[in-house]
mmCIF file of C-alpha atoms and ligand atoms in Angstrom:
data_model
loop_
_atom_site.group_PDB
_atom_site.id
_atom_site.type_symbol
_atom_site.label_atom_id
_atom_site.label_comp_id
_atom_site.label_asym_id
_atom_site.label_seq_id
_atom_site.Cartn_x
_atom_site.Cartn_y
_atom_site.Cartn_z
ATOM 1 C CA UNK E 875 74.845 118.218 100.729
ATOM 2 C CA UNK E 876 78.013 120.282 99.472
ATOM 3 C CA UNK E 877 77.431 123.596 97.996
ATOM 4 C CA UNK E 878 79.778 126.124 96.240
ATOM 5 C CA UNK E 879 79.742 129.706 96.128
ATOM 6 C CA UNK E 880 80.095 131.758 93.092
ATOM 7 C CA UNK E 881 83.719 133.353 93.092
ATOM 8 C CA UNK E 882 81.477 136.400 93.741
ATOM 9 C CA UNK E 883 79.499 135.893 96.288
ATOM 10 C CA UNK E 884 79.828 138.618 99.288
ATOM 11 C CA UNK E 885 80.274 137.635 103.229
ATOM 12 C CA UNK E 886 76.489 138.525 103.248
ATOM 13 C CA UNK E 887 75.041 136.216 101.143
ATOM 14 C CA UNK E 888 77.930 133.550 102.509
ATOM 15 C CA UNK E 889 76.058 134.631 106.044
ATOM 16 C CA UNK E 890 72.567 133.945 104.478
ATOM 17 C CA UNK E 891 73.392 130.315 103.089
ATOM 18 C CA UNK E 892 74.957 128.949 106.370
ATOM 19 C CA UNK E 893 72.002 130.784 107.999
ATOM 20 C CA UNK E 894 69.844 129.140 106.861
ATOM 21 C CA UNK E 895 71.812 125.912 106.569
ATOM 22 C CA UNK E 896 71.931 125.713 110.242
ATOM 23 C CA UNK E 897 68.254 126.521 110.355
ATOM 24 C CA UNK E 898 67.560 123.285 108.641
ATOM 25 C CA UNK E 899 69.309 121.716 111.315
ATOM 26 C CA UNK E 900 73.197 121.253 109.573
ATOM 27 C CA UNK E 901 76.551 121.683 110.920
ATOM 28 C CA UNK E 902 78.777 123.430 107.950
ATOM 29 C CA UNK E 903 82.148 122.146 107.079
ATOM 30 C CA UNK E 904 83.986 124.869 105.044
ATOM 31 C CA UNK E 905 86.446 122.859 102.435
ATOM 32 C CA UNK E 906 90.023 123.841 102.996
ATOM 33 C CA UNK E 907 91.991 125.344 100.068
ATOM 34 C CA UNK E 908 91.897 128.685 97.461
ATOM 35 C CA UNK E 909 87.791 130.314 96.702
ATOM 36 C CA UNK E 910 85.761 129.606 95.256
ATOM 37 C CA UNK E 911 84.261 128.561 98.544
ATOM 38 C CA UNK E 912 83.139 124.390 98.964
ATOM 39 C CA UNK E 913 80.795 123.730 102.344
ATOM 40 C CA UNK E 914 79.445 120.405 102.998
ATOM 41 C CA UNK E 915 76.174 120.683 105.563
ATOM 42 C CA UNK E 916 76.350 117.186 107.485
ATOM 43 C CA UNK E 917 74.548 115.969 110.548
ATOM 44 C CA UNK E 918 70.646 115.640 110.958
ATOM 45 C CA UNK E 919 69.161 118.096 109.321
ATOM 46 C CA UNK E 920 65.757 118.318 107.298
ATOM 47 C CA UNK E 921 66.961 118.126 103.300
ATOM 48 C CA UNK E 922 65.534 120.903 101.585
ATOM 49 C CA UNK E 923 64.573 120.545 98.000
ATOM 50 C CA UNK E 924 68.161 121.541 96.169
ATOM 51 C CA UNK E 925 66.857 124.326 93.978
ATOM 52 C CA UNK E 926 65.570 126.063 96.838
ATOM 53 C CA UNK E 927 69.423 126.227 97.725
ATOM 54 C CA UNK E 928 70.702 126.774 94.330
ATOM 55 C CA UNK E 929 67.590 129.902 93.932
ATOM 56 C CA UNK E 930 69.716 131.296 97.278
ATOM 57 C CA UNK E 931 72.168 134.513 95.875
ATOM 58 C CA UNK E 932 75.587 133.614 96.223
ATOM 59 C CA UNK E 933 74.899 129.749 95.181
ATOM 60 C CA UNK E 934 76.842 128.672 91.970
ATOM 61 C CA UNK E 935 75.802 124.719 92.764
ATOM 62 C CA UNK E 936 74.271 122.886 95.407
ATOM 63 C CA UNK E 937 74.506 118.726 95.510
ATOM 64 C CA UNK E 938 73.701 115.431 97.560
ATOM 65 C CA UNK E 939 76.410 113.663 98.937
ATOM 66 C CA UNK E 940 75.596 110.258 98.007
ATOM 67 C CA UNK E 941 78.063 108.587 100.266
ATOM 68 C CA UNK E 942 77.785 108.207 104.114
ATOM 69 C CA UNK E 943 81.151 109.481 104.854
ATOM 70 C CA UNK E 944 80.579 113.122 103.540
ATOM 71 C CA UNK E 945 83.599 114.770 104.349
ATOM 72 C CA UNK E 946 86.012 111.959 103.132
ATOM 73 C CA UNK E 947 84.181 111.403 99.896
ATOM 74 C CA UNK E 948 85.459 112.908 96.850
ATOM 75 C CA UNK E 949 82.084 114.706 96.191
ATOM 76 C CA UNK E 950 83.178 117.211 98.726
ATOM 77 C CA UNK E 951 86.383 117.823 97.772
ATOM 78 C CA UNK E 952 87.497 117.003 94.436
ATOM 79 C CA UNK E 953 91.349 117.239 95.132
ATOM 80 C CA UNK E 954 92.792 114.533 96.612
ATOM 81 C CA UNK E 955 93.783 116.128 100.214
ATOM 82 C CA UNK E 956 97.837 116.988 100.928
ATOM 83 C CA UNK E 957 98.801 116.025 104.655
ATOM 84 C CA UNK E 958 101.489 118.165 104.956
ATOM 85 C CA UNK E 959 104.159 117.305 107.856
ATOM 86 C CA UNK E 960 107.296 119.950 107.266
ATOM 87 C CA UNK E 961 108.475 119.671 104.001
ATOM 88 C CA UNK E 962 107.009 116.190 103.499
ATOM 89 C CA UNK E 963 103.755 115.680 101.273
ATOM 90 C CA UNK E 964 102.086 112.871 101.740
ATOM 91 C CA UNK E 965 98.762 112.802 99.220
ATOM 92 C CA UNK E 966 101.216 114.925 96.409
ATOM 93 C CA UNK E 967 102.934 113.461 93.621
ATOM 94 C CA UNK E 968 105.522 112.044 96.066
ATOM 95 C CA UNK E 969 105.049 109.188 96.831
ATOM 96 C CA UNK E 970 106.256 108.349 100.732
ATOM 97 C CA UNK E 971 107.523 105.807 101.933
ATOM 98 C CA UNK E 972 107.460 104.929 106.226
ATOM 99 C CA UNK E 973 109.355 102.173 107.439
ATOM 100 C CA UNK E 974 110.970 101.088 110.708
ATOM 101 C CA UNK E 975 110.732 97.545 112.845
ATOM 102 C CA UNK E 976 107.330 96.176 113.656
ATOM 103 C CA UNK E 977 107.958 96.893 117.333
ATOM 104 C CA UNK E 978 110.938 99.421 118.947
ATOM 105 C CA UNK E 979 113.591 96.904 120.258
ATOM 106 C CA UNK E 980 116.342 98.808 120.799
ATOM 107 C CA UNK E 981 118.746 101.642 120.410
ATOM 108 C CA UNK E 982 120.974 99.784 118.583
ATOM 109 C CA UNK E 983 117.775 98.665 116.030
ATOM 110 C CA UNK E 984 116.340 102.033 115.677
ATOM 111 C CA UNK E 985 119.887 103.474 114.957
ATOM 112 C CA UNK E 986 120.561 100.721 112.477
ATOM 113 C CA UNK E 987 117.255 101.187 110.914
ATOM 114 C CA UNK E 988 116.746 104.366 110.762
ATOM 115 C CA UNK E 989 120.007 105.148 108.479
ATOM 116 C CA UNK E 990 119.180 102.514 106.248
ATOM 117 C CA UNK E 991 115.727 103.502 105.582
ATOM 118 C CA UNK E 992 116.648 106.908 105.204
ATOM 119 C CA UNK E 993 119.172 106.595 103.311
ATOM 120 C CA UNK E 994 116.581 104.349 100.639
ATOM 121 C CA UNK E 995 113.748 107.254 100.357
ATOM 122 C CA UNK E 996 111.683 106.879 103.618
ATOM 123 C CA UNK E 997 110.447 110.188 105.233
ATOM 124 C CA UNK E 998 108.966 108.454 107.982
ATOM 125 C CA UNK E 999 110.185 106.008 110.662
ATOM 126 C CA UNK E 1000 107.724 103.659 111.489
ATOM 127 C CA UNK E 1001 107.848 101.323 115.355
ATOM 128 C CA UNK E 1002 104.908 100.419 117.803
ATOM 129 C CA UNK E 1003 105.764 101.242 121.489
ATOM 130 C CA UNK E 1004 102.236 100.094 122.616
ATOM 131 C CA UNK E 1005 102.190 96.731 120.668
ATOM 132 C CA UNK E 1006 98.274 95.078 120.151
ATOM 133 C CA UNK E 1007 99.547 91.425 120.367
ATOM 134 C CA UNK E 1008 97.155 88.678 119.883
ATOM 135 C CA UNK E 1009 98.632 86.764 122.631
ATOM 136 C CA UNK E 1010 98.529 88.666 126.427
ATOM 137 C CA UNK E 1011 101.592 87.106 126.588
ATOM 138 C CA UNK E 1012 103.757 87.872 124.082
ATOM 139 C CA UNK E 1013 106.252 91.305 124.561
ATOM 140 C CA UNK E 1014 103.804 94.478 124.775
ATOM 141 C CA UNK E 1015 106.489 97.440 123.821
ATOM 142 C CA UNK E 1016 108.409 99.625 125.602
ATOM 143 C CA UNK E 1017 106.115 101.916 125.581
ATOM 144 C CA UNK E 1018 106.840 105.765 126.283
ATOM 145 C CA UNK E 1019 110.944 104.727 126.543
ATOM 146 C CA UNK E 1020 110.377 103.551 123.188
ATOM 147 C CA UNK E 1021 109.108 106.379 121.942
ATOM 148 C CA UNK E 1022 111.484 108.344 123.327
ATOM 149 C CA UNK E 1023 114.147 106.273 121.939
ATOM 150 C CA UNK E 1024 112.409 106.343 118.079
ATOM 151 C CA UNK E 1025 111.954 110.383 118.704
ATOM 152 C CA UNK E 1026 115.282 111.097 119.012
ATOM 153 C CA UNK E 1027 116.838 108.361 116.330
ATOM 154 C CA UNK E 1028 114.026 110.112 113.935
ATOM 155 C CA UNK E 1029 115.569 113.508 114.480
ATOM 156 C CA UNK E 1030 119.030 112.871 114.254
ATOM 157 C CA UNK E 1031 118.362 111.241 110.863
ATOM 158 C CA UNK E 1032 115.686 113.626 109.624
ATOM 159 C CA UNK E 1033 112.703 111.614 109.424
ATOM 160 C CA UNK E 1034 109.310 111.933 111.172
ATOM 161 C CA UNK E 1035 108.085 109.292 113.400
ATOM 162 C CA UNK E 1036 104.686 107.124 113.399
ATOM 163 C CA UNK E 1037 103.152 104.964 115.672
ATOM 164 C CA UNK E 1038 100.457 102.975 116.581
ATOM 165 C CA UNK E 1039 97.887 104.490 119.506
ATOM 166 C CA UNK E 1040 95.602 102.060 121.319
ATOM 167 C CA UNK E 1041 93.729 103.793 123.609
ATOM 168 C CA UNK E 1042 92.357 107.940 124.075
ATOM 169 C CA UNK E 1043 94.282 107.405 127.643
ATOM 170 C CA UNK E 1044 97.250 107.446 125.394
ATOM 171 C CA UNK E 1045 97.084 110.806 123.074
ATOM 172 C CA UNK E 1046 98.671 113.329 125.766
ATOM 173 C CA UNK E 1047 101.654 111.029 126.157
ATOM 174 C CA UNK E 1048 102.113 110.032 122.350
ATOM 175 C CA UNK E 1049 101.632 113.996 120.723
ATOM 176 C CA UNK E 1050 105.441 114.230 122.663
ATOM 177 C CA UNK E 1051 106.679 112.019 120.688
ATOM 178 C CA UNK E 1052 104.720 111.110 117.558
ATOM 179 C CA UNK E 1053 104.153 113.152 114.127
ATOM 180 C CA UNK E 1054 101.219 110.790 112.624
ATOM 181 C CA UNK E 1055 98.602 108.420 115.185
ATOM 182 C CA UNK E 1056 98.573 105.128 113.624
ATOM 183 C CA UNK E 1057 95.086 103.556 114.666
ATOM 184 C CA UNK E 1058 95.454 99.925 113.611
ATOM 185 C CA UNK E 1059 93.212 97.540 112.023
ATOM 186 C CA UNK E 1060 92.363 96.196 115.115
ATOM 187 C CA UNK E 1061 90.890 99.869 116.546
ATOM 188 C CA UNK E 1062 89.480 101.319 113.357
ATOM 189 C CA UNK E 1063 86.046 100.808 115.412
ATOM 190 C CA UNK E 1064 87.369 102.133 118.329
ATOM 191 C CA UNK E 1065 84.587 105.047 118.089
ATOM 192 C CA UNK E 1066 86.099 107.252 121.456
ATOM 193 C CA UNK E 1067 89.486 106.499 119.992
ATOM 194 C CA UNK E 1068 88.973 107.917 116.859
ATOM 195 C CA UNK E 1069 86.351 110.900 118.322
ATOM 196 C CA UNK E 1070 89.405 111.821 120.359
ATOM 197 C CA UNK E 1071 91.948 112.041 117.620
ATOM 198 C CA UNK E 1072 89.481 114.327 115.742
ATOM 199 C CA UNK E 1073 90.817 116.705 118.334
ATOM 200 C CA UNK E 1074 94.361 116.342 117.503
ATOM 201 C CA UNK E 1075 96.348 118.728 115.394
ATOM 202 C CA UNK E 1076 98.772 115.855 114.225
ATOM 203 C CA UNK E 1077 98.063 113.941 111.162
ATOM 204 C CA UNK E 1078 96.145 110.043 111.891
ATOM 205 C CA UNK E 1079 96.501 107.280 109.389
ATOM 206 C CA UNK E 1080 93.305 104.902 109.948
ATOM 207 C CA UNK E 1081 94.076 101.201 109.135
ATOM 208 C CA UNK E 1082 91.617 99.438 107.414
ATOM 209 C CA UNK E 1083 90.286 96.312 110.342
ATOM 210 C CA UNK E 1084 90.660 92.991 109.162
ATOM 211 C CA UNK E 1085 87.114 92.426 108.043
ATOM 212 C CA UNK E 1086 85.911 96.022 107.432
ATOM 213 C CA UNK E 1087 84.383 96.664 104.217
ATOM 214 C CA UNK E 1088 85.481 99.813 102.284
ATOM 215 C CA UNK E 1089 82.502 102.135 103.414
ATOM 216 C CA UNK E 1090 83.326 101.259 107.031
ATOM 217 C CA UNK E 1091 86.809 102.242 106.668
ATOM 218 C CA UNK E 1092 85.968 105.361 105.406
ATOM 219 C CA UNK E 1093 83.333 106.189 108.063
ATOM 220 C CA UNK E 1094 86.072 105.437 110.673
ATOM 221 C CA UNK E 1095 88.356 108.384 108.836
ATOM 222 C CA UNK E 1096 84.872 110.612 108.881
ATOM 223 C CA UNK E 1097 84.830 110.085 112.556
ATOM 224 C CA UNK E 1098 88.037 111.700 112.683
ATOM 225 C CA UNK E 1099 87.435 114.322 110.364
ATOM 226 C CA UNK E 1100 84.070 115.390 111.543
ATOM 227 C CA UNK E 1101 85.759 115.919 115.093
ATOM 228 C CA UNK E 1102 87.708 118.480 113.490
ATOM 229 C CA UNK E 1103 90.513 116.843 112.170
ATOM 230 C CA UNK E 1104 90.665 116.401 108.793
ATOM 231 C CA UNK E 1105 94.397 115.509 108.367
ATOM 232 C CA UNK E 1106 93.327 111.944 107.782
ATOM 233 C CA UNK E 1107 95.417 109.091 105.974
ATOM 234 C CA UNK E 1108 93.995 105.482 105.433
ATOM 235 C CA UNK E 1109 95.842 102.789 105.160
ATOM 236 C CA UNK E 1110 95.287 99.035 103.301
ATOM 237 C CA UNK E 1111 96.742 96.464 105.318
ATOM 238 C CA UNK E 1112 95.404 93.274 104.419
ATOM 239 C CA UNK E 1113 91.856 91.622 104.928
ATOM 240 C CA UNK E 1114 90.775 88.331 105.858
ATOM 241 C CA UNK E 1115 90.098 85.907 103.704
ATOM 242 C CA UNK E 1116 90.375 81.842 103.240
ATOM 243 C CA UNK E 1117 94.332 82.004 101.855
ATOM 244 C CA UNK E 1118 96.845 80.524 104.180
ATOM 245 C CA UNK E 1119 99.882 80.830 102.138
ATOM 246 C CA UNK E 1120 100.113 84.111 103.343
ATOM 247 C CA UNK E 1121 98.958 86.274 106.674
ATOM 248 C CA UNK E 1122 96.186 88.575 104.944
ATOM 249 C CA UNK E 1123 95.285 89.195 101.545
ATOM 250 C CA UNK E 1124 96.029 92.537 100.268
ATOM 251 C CA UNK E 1125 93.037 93.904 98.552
ATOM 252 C CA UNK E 1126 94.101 96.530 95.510
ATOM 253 C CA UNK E 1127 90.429 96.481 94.846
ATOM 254 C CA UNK E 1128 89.740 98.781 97.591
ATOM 255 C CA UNK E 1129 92.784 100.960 97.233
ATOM 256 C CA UNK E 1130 91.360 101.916 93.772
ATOM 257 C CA UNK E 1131 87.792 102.321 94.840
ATOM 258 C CA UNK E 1132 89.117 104.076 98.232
ATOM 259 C CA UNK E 1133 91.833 106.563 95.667
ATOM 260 C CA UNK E 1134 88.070 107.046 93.227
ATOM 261 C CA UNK E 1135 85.700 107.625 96.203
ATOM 262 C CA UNK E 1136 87.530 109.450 98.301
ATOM 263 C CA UNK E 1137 90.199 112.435 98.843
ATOM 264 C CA UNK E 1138 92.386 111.489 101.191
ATOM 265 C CA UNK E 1139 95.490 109.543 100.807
ATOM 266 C CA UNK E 1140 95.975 105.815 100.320
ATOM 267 C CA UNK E 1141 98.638 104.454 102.371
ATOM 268 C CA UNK E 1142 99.478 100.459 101.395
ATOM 269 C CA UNK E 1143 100.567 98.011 104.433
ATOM 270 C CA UNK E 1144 102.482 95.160 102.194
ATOM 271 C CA UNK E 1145 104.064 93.892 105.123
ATOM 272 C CA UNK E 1146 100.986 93.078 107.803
ATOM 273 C CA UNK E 1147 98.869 91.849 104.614
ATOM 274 C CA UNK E 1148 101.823 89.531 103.020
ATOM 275 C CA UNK E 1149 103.126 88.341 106.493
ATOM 276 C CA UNK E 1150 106.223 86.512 104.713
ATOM 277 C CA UNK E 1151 109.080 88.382 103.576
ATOM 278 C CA UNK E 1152 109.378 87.713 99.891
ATOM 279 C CA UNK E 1153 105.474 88.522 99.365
ATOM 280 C CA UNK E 1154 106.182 91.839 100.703
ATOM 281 C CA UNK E 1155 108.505 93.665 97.454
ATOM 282 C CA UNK E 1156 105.901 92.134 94.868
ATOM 283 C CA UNK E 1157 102.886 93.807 96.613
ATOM 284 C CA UNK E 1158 104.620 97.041 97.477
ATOM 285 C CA UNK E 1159 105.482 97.499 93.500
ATOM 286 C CA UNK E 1160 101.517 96.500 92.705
ATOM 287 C CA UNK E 1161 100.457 98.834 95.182
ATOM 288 C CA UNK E 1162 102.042 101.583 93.828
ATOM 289 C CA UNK E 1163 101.244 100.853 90.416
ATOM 290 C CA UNK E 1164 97.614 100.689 91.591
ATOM 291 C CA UNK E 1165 97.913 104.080 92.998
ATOM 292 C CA UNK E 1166 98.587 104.450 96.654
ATOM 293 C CA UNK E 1167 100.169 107.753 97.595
ATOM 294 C CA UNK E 1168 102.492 105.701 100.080
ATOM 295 C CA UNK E 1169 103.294 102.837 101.540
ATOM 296 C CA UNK E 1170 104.109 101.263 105.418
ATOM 297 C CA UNK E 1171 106.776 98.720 105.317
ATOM 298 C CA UNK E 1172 108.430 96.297 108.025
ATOM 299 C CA UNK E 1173 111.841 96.775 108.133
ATOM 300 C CA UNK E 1174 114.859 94.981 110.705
ATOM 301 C CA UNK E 1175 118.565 94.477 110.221
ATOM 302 C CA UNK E 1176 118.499 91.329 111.842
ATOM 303 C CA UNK E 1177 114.912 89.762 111.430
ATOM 304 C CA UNK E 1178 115.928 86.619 112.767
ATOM 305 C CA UNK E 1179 116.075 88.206 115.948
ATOM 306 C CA UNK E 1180 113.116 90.473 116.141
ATOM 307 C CA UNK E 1181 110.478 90.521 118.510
ATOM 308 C CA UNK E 1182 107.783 90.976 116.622
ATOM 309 C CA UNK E 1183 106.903 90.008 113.076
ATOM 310 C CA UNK E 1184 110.625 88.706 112.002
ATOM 311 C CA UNK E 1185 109.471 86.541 109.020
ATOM 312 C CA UNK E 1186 108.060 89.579 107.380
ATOM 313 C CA UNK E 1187 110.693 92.325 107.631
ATOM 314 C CA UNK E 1188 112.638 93.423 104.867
ATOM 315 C CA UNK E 1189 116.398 93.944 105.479
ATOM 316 C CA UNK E 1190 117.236 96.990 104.642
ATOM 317 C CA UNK E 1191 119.098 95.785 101.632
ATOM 318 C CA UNK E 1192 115.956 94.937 100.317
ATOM 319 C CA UNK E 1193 113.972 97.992 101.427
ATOM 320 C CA UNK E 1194 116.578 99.865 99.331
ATOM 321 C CA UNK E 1195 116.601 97.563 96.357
ATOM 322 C CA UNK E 1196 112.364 98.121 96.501
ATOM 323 C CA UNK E 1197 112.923 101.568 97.058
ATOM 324 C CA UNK E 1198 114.887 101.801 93.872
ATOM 325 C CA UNK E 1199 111.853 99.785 91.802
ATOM 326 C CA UNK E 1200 109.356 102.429 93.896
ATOM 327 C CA UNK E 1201 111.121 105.196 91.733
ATOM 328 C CA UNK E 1202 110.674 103.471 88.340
ATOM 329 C CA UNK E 1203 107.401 102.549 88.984
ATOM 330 C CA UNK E 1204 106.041 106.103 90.328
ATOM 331 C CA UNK E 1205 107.332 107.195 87.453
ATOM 332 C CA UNK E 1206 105.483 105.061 85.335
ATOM 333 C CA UNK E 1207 102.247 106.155 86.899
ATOM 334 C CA UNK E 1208 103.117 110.090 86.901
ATOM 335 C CA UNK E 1209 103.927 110.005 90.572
ATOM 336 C CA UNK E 1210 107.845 110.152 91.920
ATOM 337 C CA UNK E 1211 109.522 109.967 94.922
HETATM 338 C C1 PEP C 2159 101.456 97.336 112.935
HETATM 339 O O1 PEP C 2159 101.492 98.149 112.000
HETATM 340 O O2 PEP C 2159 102.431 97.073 113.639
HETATM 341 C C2 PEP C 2159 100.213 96.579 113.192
HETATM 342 C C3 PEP C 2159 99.989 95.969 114.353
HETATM 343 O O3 PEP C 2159 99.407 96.556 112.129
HETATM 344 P P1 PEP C 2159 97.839 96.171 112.000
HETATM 345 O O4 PEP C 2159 97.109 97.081 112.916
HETATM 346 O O5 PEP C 2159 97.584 96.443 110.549
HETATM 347 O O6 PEP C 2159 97.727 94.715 112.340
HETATM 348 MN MN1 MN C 2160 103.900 94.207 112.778
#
């Protein structure tokens, strides 16, 4: 249930209505942001009838939330929800764009990289140190000398760093290095994982699993934000589905059902859900257009020689030729970057 306060209402009769909200057996999560005052009462309590809430002094409105994943859906908060890192918005009109090598190689390939995607428009630097390969076999990342090595390319170019977490073992190393958790597709049910970054103060952007249908993404953000952490991204990356020309299908459906259900920002994966190279600029444009406040792109000055998902990384050329059709196309759709 969400309620809201008349712009009125005193600290006594806000006392009263999470009184007895909590004698009905809710928790109370107060909205973030300017009065009037938004609180959503979520866990297992006994649902009164509504006008016996709205009767209550102090009430201007009280409402079901119809969706499971109260505190992500956009009947609690009606804004779409700002993440912001410094001076960088993500979930504003900006759009953002993260990019960086599927896995950190290195120094020479972070250096490389990160001047070229900075120099197109990315904020962010993306690189997994701790790499979820399908094969025990293949290369598993450098892990905290990677991050090391992507922290301090990052800073001497200005942009913040993401990258991927894959275990709750791993949060008290990564917060050194890290500005955003990326939980990927293959954790988004990783319930301890995501419990645990609910107690984070960095931003996490959930990935959307590879079968996972829109309502289950979104619970796996609520997990997150009903820890306490309710700087929450999600991220389209691709689903699975019976194509074969390319890795994953990218489904725009649910990044316009995700941007109308829910408040918090829509990232867009083209790279993981294209999986060849020149599938990647063509989605990135339509995921923009479609309305994604940002998008997480493969990038590697010499993909022929990378590690880890060569075939389909952008060269930077062609991140900053994309970049460049970002702009016209954010434009188009009353967003910029
Ligand atoms: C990645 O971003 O490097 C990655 C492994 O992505 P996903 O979790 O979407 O497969
Ligand atoms: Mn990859």
């Amino acid at each position: 249930m969400v309620i809201v306060l008349r712009p009125d209402a005193t600290p006594e009769q806000r006392r009263s209505v999470e009184a007895r909200l909590r004698e009905l057996g809710f928790q109370i999560v107060v909205a973030p942001g300017p009065p009037p005052v938004v609180m959503a009462a979520v866990g297992e309590g006994t649902m009164p009838p509504l006008e016996q809430i709205r009767a209550m002094p102090g009430v201007e409105q009280a409402q079901r939330i119809p969706e499971p994943f109260k505190l992500a859906s956009r009947s609690f908060r009606k804004e779409t929800s700002i993440v912001r890192l410094g001076d960088v918005e993500i979930g504003g009109k900006d759009v953002v764009l993260m990019a960086g090598p599927c896995t950190i190689e290195s120094e020479e390939q972070m250096v490389r990289t990160a001047a070229a995607v900075r120099a197109a428009g990315a904020r962010v630097m993306r690189g997994g140190a701790f790499k979820p390969r399908t094969s025990p076999y293949s290369f598993q990342g450098l892990g905290e000398e990677g991050l090391k090595l992507m922290r301090r390319v990052a800073d001497a170019h200005k942009l913040l760093v993401i990258s991927e977490i894959m275990d709750k073992s791993q949060i008290g190393l990564m917060d050194r290095y890290v500005d955003i958790f990326q939980v990927g597709a293959r954790n988004m049910q990783n319930y301890p994982l995501l419990r645990e970054l609910g107690k984070v103060e960095r931003p996490v952007l959930v990935k959307r699993g590879l079968a996972a249908t829109v309502d289950e993404w979104l619970m796996s953000a609520e997990y997150v934000i009903s820890g306490g952490n309710d700087r929450v991204l999600v991220c389209e990356r691709g689903i699975r589905a019976y194509e074969t020309y390319t890795r994953n299908t990218l489904d725009l459906n649910a990044v316009a059902v995700a941007k109308s259900i829910s408040h918090l920002p829509v990232i867009v994966d083209p790279s993981h859900a294209a999986g060849v190279r020149d599938k990647v600029v063509p989605l990135a444009r339509a995921a923009i257009a479609t309305g994604a406040d940002g998008l997480l792109v493969e990038v590697h000055y010499d993909p022929e020689r990378a590690i880890c998902d060569g075939q389909q990384s952008l060269y930077p050329e062609e991140f900053a030729a994309l970049a460049k059709q970002i702009r016209l196309i954010a434009e188009a759709v009353g967003r910029s970057l």
